[in-house]
Short mmCIF file of C-alpha atoms in Angstrom, two decimals:
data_model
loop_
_atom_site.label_atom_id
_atom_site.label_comp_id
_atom_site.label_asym_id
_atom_site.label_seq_id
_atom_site.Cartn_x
_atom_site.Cartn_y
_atom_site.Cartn_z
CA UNK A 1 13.05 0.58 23.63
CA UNK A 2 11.28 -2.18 21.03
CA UNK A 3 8.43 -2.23 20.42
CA UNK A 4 6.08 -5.71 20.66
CA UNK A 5 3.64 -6.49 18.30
CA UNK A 6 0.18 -7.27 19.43
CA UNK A 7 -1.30 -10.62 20.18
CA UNK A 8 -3.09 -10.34 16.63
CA UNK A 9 -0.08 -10.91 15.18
CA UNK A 10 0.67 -14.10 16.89
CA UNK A 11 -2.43 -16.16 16.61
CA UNK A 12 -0.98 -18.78 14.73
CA UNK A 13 2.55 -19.60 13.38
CA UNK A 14 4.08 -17.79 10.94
CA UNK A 15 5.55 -20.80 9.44
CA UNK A 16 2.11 -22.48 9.43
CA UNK A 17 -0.72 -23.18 6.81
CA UNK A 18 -3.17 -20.34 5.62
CA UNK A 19 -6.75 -20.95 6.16
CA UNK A 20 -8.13 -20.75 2.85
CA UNK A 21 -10.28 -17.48 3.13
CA UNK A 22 -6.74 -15.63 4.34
CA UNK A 23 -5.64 -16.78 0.60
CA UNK A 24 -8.71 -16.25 -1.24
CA UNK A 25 -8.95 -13.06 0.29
CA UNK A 26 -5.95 -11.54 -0.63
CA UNK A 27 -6.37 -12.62 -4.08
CA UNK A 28 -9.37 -10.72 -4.12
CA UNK A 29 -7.08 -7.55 -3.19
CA UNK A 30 -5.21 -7.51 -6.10
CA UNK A 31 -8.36 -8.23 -8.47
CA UNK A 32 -9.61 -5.01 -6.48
CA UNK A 33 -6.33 -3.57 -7.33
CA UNK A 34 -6.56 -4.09 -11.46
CA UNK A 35 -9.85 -3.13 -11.78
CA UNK A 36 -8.03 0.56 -11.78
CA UNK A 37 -4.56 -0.48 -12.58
CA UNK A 38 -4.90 -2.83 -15.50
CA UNK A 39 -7.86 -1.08 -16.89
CA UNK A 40 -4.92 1.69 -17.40
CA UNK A 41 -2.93 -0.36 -18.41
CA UNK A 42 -4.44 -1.73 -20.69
CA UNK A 43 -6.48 0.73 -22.07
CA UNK A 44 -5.37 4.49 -21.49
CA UNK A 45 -3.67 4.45 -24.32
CA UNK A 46 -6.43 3.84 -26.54
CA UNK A 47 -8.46 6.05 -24.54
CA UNK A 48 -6.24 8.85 -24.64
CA UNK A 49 -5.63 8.77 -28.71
CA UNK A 50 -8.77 7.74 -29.80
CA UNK A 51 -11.29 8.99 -27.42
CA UNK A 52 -9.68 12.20 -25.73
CA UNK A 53 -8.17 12.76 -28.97
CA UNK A 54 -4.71 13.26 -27.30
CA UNK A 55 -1.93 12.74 -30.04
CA UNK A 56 0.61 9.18 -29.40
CA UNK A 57 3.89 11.01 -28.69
CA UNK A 58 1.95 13.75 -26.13
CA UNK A 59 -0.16 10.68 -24.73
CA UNK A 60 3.62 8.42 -24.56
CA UNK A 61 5.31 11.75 -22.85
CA UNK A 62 2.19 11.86 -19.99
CA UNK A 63 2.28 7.79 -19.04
CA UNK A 64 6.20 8.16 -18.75
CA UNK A 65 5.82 11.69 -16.67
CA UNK A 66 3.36 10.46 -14.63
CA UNK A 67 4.53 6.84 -14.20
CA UNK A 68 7.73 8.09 -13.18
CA UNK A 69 5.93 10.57 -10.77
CA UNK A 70 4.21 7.18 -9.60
CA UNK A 71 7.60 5.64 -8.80
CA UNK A 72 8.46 8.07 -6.02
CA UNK A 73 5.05 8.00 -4.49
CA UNK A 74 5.72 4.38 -3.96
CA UNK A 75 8.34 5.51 -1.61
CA UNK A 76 6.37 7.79 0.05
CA UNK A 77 3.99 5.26 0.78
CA UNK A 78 6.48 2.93 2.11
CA UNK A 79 8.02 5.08 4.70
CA UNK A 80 4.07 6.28 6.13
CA UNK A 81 3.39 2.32 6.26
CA UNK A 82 6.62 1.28 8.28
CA UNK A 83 5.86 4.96 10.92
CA UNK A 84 2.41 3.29 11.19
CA UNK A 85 0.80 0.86 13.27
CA UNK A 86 -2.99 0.01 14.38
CA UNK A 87 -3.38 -2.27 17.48
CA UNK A 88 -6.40 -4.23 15.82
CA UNK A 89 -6.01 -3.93 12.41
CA UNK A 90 -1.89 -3.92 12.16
CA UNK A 91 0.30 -1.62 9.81
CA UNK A 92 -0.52 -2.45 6.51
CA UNK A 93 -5.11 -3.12 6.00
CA UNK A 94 -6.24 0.51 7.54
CA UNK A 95 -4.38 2.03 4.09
CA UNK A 96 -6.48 -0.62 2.27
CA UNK A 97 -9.36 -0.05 4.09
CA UNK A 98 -9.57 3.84 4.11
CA UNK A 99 -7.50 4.49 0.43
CA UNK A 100 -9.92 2.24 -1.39
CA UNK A 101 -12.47 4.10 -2.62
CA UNK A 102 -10.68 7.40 -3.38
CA UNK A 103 -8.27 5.40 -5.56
CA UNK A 104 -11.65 4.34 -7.30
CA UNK A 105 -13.53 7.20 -7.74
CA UNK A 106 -10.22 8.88 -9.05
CA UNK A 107 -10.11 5.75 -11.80
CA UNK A 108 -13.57 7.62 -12.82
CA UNK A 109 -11.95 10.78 -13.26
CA UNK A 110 -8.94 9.56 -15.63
CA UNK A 111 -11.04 8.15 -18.20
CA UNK A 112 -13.93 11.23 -17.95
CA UNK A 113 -12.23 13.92 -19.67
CA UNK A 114 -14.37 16.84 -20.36
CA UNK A 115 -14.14 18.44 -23.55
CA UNK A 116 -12.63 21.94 -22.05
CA UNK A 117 -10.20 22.42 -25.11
CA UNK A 118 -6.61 20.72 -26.13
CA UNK A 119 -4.58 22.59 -23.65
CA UNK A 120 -7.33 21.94 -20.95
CA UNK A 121 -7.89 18.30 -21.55
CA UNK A 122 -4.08 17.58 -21.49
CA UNK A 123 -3.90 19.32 -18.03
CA UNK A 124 -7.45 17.13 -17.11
CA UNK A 125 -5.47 14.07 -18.17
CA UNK A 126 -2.02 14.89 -16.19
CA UNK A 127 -3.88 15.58 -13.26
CA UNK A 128 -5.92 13.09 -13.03
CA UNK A 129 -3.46 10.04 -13.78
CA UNK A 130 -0.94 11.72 -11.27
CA UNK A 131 -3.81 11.74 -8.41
CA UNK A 132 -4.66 8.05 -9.53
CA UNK A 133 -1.11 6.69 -9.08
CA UNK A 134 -0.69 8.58 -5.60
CA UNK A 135 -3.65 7.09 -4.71
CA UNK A 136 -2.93 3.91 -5.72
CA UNK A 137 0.64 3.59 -4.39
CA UNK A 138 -0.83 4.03 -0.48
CA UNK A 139 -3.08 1.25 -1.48
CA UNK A 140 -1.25 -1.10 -3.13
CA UNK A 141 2.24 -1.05 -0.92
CA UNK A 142 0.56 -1.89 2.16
CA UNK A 143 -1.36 -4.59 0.12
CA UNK A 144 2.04 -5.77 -1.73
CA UNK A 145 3.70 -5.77 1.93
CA UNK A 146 0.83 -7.65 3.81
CA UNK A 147 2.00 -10.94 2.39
CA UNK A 148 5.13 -10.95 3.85
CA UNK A 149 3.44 -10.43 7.13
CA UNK A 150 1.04 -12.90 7.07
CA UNK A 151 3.08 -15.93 6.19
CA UNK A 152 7.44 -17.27 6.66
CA UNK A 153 6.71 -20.34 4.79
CA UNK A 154 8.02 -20.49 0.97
CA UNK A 155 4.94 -22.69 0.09
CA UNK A 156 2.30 -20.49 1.84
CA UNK A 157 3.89 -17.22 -0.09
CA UNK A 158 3.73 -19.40 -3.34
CA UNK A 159 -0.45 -19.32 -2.55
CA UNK A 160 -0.45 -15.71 -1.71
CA UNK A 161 1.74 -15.28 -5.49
CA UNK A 162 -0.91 -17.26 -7.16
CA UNK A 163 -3.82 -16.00 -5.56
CA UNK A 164 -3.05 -12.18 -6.42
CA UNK A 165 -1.97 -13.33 -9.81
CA UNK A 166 -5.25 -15.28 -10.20
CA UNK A 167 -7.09 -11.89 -9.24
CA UNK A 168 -5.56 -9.77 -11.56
CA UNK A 169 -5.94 -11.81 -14.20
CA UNK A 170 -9.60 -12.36 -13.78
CA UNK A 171 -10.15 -8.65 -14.24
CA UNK A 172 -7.62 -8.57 -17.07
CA UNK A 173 -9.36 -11.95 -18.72
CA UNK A 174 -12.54 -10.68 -17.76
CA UNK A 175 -11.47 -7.08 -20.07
CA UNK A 176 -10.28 -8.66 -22.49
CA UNK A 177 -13.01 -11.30 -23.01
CA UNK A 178 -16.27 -8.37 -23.25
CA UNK A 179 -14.52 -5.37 -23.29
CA UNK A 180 -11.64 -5.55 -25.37
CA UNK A 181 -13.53 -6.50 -28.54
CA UNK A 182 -15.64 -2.79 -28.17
CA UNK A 183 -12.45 -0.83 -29.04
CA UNK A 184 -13.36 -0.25 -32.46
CA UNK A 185 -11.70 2.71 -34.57
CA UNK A 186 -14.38 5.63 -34.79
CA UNK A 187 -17.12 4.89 -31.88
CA UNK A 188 -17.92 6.77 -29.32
CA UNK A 189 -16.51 5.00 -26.74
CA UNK A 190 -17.07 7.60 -23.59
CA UNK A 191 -20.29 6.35 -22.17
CA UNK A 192 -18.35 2.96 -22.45
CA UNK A 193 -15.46 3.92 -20.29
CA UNK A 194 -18.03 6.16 -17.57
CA UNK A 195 -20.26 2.99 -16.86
CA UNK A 196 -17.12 1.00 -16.46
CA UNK A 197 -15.17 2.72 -14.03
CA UNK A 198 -18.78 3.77 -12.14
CA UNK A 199 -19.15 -0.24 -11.93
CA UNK A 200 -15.74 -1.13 -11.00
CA UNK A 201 -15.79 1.61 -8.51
CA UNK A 202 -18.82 -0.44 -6.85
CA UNK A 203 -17.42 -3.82 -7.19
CA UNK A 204 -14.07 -2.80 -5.81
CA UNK A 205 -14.83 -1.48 -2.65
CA UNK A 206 -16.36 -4.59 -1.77
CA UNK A 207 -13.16 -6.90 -2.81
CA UNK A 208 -10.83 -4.57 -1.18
CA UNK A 209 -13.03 -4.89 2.00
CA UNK A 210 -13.21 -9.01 1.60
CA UNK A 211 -9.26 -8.56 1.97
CA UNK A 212 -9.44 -6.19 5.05
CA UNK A 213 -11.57 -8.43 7.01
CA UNK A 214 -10.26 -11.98 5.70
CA UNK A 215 -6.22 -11.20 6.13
CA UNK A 216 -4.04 -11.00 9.39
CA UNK A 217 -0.56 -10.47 10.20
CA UNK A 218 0.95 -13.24 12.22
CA UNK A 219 4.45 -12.53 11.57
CA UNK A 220 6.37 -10.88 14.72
CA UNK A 221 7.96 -7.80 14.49
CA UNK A 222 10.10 -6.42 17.31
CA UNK A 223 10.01 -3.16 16.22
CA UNK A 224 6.18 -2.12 14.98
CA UNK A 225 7.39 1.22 14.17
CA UNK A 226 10.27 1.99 12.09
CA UNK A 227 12.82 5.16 11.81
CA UNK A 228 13.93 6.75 8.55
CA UNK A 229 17.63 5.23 10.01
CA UNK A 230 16.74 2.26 10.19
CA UNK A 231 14.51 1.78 6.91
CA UNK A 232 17.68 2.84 5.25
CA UNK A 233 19.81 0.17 7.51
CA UNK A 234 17.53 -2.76 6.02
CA UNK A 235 17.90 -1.61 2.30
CA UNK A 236 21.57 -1.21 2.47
CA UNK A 237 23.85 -4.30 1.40
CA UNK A 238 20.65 -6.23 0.41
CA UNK A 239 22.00 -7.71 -2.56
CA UNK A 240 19.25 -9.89 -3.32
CA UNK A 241 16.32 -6.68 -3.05
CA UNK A 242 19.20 -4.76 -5.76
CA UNK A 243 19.04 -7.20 -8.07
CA UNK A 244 15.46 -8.59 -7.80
CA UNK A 245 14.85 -4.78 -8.07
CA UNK A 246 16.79 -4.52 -11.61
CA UNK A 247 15.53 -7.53 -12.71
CA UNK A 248 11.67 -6.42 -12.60
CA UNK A 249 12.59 -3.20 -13.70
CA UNK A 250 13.51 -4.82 -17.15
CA UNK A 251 10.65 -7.05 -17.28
CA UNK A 252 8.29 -4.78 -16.43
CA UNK A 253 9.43 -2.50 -19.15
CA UNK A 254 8.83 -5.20 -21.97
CA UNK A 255 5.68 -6.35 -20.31
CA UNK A 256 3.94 -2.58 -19.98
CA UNK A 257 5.17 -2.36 -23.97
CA UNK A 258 3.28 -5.73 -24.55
CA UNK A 259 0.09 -4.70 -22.75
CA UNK A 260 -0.01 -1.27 -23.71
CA UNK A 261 0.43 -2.46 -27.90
CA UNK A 262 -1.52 -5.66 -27.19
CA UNK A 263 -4.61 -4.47 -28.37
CA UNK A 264 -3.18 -2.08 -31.68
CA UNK A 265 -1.36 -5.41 -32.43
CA UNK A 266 -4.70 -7.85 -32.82
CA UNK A 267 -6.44 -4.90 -34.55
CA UNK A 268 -4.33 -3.29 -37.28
CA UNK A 269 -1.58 -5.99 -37.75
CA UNK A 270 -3.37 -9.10 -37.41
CA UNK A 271 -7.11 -7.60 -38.15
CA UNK A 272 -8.18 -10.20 -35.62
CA UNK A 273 -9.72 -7.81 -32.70
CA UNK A 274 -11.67 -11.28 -31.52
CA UNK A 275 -8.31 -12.98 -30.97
CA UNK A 276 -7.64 -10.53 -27.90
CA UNK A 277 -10.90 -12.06 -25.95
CA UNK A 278 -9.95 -15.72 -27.01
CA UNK A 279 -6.31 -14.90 -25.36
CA UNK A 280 -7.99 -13.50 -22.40
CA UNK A 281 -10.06 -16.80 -22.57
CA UNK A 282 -6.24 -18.60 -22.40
CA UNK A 283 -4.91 -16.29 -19.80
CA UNK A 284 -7.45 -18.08 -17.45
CA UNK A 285 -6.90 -21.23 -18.05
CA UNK A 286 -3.18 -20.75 -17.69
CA UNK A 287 -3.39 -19.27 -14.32
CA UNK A 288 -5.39 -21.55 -12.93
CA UNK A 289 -3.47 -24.39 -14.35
CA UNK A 290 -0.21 -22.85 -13.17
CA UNK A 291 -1.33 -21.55 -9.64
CA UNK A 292 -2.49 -25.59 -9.00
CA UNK A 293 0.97 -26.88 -9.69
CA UNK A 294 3.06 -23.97 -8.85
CA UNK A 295 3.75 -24.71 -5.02
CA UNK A 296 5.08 -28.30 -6.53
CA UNK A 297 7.46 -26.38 -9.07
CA UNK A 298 8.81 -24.62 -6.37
CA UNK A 299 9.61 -27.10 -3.80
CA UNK A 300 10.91 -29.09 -7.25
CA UNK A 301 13.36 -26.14 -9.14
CA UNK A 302 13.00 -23.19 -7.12
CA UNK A 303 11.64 -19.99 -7.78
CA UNK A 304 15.09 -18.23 -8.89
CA UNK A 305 14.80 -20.97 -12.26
CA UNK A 306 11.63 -20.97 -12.66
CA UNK A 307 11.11 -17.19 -12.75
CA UNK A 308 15.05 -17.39 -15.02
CA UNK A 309 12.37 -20.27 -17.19
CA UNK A 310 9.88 -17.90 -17.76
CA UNK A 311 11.76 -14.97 -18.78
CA UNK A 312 12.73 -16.76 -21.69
CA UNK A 313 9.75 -17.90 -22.79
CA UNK A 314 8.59 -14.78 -22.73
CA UNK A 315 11.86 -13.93 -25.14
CA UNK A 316 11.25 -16.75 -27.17
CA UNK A 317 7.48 -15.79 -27.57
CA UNK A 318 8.14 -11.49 -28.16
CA UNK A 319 10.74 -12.74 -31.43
CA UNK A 320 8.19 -14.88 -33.00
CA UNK A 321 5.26 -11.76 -32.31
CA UNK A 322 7.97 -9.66 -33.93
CA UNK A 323 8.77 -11.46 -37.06
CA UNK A 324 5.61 -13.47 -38.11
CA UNK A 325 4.08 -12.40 -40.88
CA UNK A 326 0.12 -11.26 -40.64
CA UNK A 327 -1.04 -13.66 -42.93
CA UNK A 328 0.20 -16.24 -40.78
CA UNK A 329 -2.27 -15.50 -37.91
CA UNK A 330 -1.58 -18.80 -36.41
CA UNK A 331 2.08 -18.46 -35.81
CA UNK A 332 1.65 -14.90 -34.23
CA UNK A 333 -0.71 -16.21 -31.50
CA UNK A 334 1.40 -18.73 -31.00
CA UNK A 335 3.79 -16.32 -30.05
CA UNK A 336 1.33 -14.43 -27.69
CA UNK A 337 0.24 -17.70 -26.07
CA UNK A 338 4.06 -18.54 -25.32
CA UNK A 339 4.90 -14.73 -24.53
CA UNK A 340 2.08 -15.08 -22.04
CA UNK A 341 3.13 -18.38 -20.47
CA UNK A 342 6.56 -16.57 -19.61
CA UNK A 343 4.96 -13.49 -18.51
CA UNK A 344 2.52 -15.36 -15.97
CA UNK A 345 5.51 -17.76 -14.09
CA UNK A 346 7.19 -14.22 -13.41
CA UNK A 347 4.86 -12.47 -12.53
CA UNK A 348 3.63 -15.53 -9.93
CA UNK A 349 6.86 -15.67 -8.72
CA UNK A 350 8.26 -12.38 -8.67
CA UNK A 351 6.47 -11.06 -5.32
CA UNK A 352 7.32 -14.22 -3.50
CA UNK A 353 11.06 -13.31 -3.67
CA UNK A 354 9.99 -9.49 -2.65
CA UNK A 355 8.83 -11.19 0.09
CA UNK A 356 11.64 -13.04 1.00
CA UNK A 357 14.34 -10.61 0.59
CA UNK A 358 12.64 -8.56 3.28
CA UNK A 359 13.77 -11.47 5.53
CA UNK A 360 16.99 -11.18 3.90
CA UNK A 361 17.07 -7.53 5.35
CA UNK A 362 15.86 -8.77 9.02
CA UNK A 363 18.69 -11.26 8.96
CA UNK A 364 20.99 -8.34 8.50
CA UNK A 365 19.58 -5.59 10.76
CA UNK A 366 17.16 -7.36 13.25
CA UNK A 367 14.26 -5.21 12.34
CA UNK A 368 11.13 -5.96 9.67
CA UNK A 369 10.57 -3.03 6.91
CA UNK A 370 8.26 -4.72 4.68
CA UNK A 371 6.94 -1.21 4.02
CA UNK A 372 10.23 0.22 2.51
CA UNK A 373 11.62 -2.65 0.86
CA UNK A 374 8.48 -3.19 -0.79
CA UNK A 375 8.11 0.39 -1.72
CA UNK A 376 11.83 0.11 -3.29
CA UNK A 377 10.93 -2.96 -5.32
CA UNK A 378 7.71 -1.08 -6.47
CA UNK A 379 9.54 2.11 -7.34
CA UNK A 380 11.76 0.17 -10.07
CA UNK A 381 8.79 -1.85 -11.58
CA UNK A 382 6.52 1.56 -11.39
CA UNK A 383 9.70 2.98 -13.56
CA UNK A 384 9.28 0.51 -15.29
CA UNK A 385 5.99 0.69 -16.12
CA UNK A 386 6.52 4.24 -16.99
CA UNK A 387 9.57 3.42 -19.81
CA UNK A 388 7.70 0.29 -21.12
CA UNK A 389 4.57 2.61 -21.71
CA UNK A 390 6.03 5.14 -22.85
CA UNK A 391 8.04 3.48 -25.36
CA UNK A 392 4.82 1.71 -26.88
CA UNK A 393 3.63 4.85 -27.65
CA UNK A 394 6.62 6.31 -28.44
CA UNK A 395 6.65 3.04 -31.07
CA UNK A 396 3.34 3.74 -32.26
CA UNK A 397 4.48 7.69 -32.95
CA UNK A 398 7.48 6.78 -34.49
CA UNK A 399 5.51 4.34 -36.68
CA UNK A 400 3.41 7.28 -37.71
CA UNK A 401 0.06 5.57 -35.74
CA UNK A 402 -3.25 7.56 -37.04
CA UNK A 403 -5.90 7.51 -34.49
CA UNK A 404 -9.26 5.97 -35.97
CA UNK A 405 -7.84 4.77 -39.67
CA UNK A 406 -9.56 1.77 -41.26
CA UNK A 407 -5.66 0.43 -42.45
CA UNK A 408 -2.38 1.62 -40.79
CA UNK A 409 0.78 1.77 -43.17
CA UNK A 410 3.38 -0.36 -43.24
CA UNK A 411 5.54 1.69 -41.43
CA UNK A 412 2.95 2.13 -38.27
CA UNK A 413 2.52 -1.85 -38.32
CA UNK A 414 5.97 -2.21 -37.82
CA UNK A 415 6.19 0.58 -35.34
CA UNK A 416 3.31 -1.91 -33.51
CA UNK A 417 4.92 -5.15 -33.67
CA UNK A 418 8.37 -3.66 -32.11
CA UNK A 419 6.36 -2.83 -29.23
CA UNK A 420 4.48 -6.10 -29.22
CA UNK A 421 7.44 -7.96 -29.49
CA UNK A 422 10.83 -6.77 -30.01
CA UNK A 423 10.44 -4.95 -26.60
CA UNK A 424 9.74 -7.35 -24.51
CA UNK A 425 11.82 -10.09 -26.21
CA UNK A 426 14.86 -7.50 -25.62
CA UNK A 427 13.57 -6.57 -21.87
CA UNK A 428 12.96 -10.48 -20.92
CA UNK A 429 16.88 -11.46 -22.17
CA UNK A 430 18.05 -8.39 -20.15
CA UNK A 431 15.76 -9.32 -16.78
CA UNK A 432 17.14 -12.89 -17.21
CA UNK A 433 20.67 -11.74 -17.34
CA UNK A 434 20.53 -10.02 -13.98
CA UNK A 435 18.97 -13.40 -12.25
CA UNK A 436 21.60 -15.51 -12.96
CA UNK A 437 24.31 -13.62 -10.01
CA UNK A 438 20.51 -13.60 -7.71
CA UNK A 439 21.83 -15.28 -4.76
CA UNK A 440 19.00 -15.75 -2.45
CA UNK A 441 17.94 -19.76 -3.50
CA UNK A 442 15.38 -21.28 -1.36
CA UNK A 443 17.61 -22.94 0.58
CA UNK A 444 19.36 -20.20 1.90
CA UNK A 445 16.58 -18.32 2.76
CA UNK A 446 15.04 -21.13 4.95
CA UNK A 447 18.52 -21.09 6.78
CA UNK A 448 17.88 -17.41 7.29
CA UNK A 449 14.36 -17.77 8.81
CA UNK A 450 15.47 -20.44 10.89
CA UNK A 451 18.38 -18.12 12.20
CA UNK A 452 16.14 -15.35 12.55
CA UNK A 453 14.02 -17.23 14.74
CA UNK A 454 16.56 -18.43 16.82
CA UNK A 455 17.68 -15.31 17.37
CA UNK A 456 14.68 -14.03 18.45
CA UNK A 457 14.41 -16.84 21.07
CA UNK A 458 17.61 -16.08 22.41
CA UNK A 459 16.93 -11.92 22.74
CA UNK A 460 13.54 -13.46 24.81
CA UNK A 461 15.06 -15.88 26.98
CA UNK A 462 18.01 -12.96 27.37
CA UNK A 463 14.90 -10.17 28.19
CA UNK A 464 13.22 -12.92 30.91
CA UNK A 465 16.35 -13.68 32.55
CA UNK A 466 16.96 -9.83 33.29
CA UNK A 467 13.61 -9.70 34.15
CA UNK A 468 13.64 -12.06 36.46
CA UNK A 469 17.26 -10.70 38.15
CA UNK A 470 15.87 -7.49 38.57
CA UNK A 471 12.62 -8.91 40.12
CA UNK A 472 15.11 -10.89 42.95
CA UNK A 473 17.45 -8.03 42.99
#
């Protein structure tokens, strides 16, 4: 017997306009979101090898470990969301709502290692990462998956795209711009990284609770709760998930390389630590310039070409990081600039098509698993996060990186600017390459919500009609 949705997920089309607090809210989800994530991202690493005194190749072995661990808690999480489902509040904000502040406090705990001795600090530092990325996978799926369900319309997901990439890169801009430029070799950055994560703990709660209370689901579902069968039934022979899946897979790896090496690569290559908070300063300008004409580029070239567009910028833009020379400052942030023009249409783009591919799935099966498809797409880009990581610091090892030095040699700098560059210009090419056989356009994915809908008019007007014969019967 299906299941119907409640009346809160029909109070306006689907295919309809989002007020703007539904979009401003969600963005402030996924700022909420990088206060833990993409202060890890960006700075674990450093935190790890010159604070916790963890060496590179034991610090690159944990962030691939645990990453990888992250992966398949992303699945976890996907399956609970599509068994659940709240008559007010739907299936995917009471995760947000109740998993926010333990996946903050637990951001606390990865970068407060007590000094309990090598052995016991390593342990500290597994745990503690491990917990965080459990944590933050039953936040973040139901978050990820709550666009889908608020919103059919290519346009309106284009908002939704721009508004969570506007919100992480606000906290990332916002680290970059004050916090970034405190990394110095040799302080003692602990008291730092405790009043940080106390703070963001604070402010977090409050943004995830702005996207709780500003958000709703309006897209019907027939079935609110899902079976393991039929989660699998949706993920098999979608084609355009498989690929989209691959495709962020490799991008992700080049881009966790980039962000991870960022930092060593402003420092000890380019001895130009300020640059990083000037690029931050960039970053925000860029997103805010693309997010205004983004819808436009999308009705004008689609979001397959755009998102093929800006993984080779970002190709483009890793070579030249790779292979200018450090007295030539200029050229090298040129490369960075572009890099991070390519980097930001993708990463706009890229959970639009998530999005739509779980319509694909519908069109196939009849029944909506935003839960596991999203949880599929986020397993492959938490993988990887995990390789791209790991191989930064695997770079930085095999460049013989030493923690705290006032001039690396010529062999670390080099192990730096492969992950700075050559990475992600190699990942980008190879994320491109899978795009061009991605066969859900635009186009065909309006024909598929259009036949969806019909179909579901014609299983209602079917239901009534044996309604009403039984009723005369």
């Amino acid at each position: 017997m299906t299941q119907k949705q409640s009346s809160q997920g029909t109070e306006a089309p689907a295919t309809g306009v989002l007020s703007k607090i539904s979009v401003l809210g969600y963005g402030a989800g996924d700022a909420a979101n990088n206060l833990a994530f993409t202060t890890a991202t960006m700075f674990l690493l450093v935190y790890y090898t010159d604070v916790a005194g963890i060496s590179a190749a034991a610090a690159g072995t944990l962030l691939l470990v645990v990453r990888i661990f992250d992966a398949f808690a992303d699945v976890l999480a996907g399956r609970m969301v599509d068994r659940t489902y709240h008559k007010k509040l739907g299936k995917f904000r009471p995760y947000i709502m109740f998993g926010s502040v333990p996946l903050l406090l637990l951001s606390v705990a990865t970068f407060s290692i007590p000094q309990i001795g090598e052995s016991g600090m390593l342990l500290w530092a597994y745990l503690s990462y491990a917990l965080l990325g459990l944590a933050y996978s039953f936040v973040n799926i139901p978050y990820g998956s709550l666009a889908g369900a608020m919103t059919q319309n290519s346009g309106e997901r284009a908002k939704l795209a721009s508004a969570r990439t506007i919100g992480a890169v606000a906290v990332g801009s916002f680290l970059g711009i004050f916090i970034a430029p405190l990394m110095k070799g040799g302080e003692n950055l602990q008291p730092l990284f405790t009043t940080l994560t106390v703070i963001f703990a604070v402010v977090g709660t409050g943004l995830y609770m702005f996207t709780v209370f500003s958000t709703k689901e309006r897209v019907v579902r027939e079935v609110s709760k899902v079976s393991m069968k039929q989660s699998i039934e949706t993920l098999k022979g979608n084609k355009p998930l498989l690929l989209l899946c691959i495709s962020s897979f490799l991008f992700l790896t080049g881009q966790l390389a980039l962000g991870t090496v960022q930092i060593y690569y402003f420092r000890d290559v380019l001895h130009s630590l300020g640059l990083y908070a000037l690029m931050s300063i960039i970053n925000i300008v860029l997103t805010f310039g693309m997010a205004a004409i983004l819808p436009r580029l999308v009705r004008a070239a689609g979001k397959k070409n755009i998102y093929m567009g800006g993984a080779l910028l970002m190709a483009i833009g890793g070579l030249t990081v790779f292979l200018a020379p450090s007295s030539m400052v200029w050229l090298a942030f040129t490369g960075v600039v572009i890099t991070q023009v390519g980097l930001l249409l993708v990463s706009m783009l890229v959970w639009a098509l998530e999005a739509d591919t779980v319509e694909y799935g519908e069109w196939k099966t009849g029944i909506r698993t935003e839960g596991i498809t999203y949880a599929l797409f986020s397993f492959t880009r938490k993988t990887g996060q995990a390789v791209g990581g790991a191989l930064a610091a695997f770079a930085l090892a095999w460049g013989g990186y030493t923690a705290g030095a006032a001039q690396q040699t010529e062999h670390a700098i080099l192990g730096i600017r492969a992950g700075a560059g050559l990475l992600p210009m190699v990942f980008a090419l190879l994320a491109l390459l899978v795009m061009i056989v991605y066969p859900l356009t635009d186009a065909k994915h309006k024909e598929i919500v259009a036949h969806i809908s019909e179909r579901r008019a014609a299983r209602l007007e079917e239901a009534l009609d044996r309604r009403e014969s039984d009723d005369n019967a």
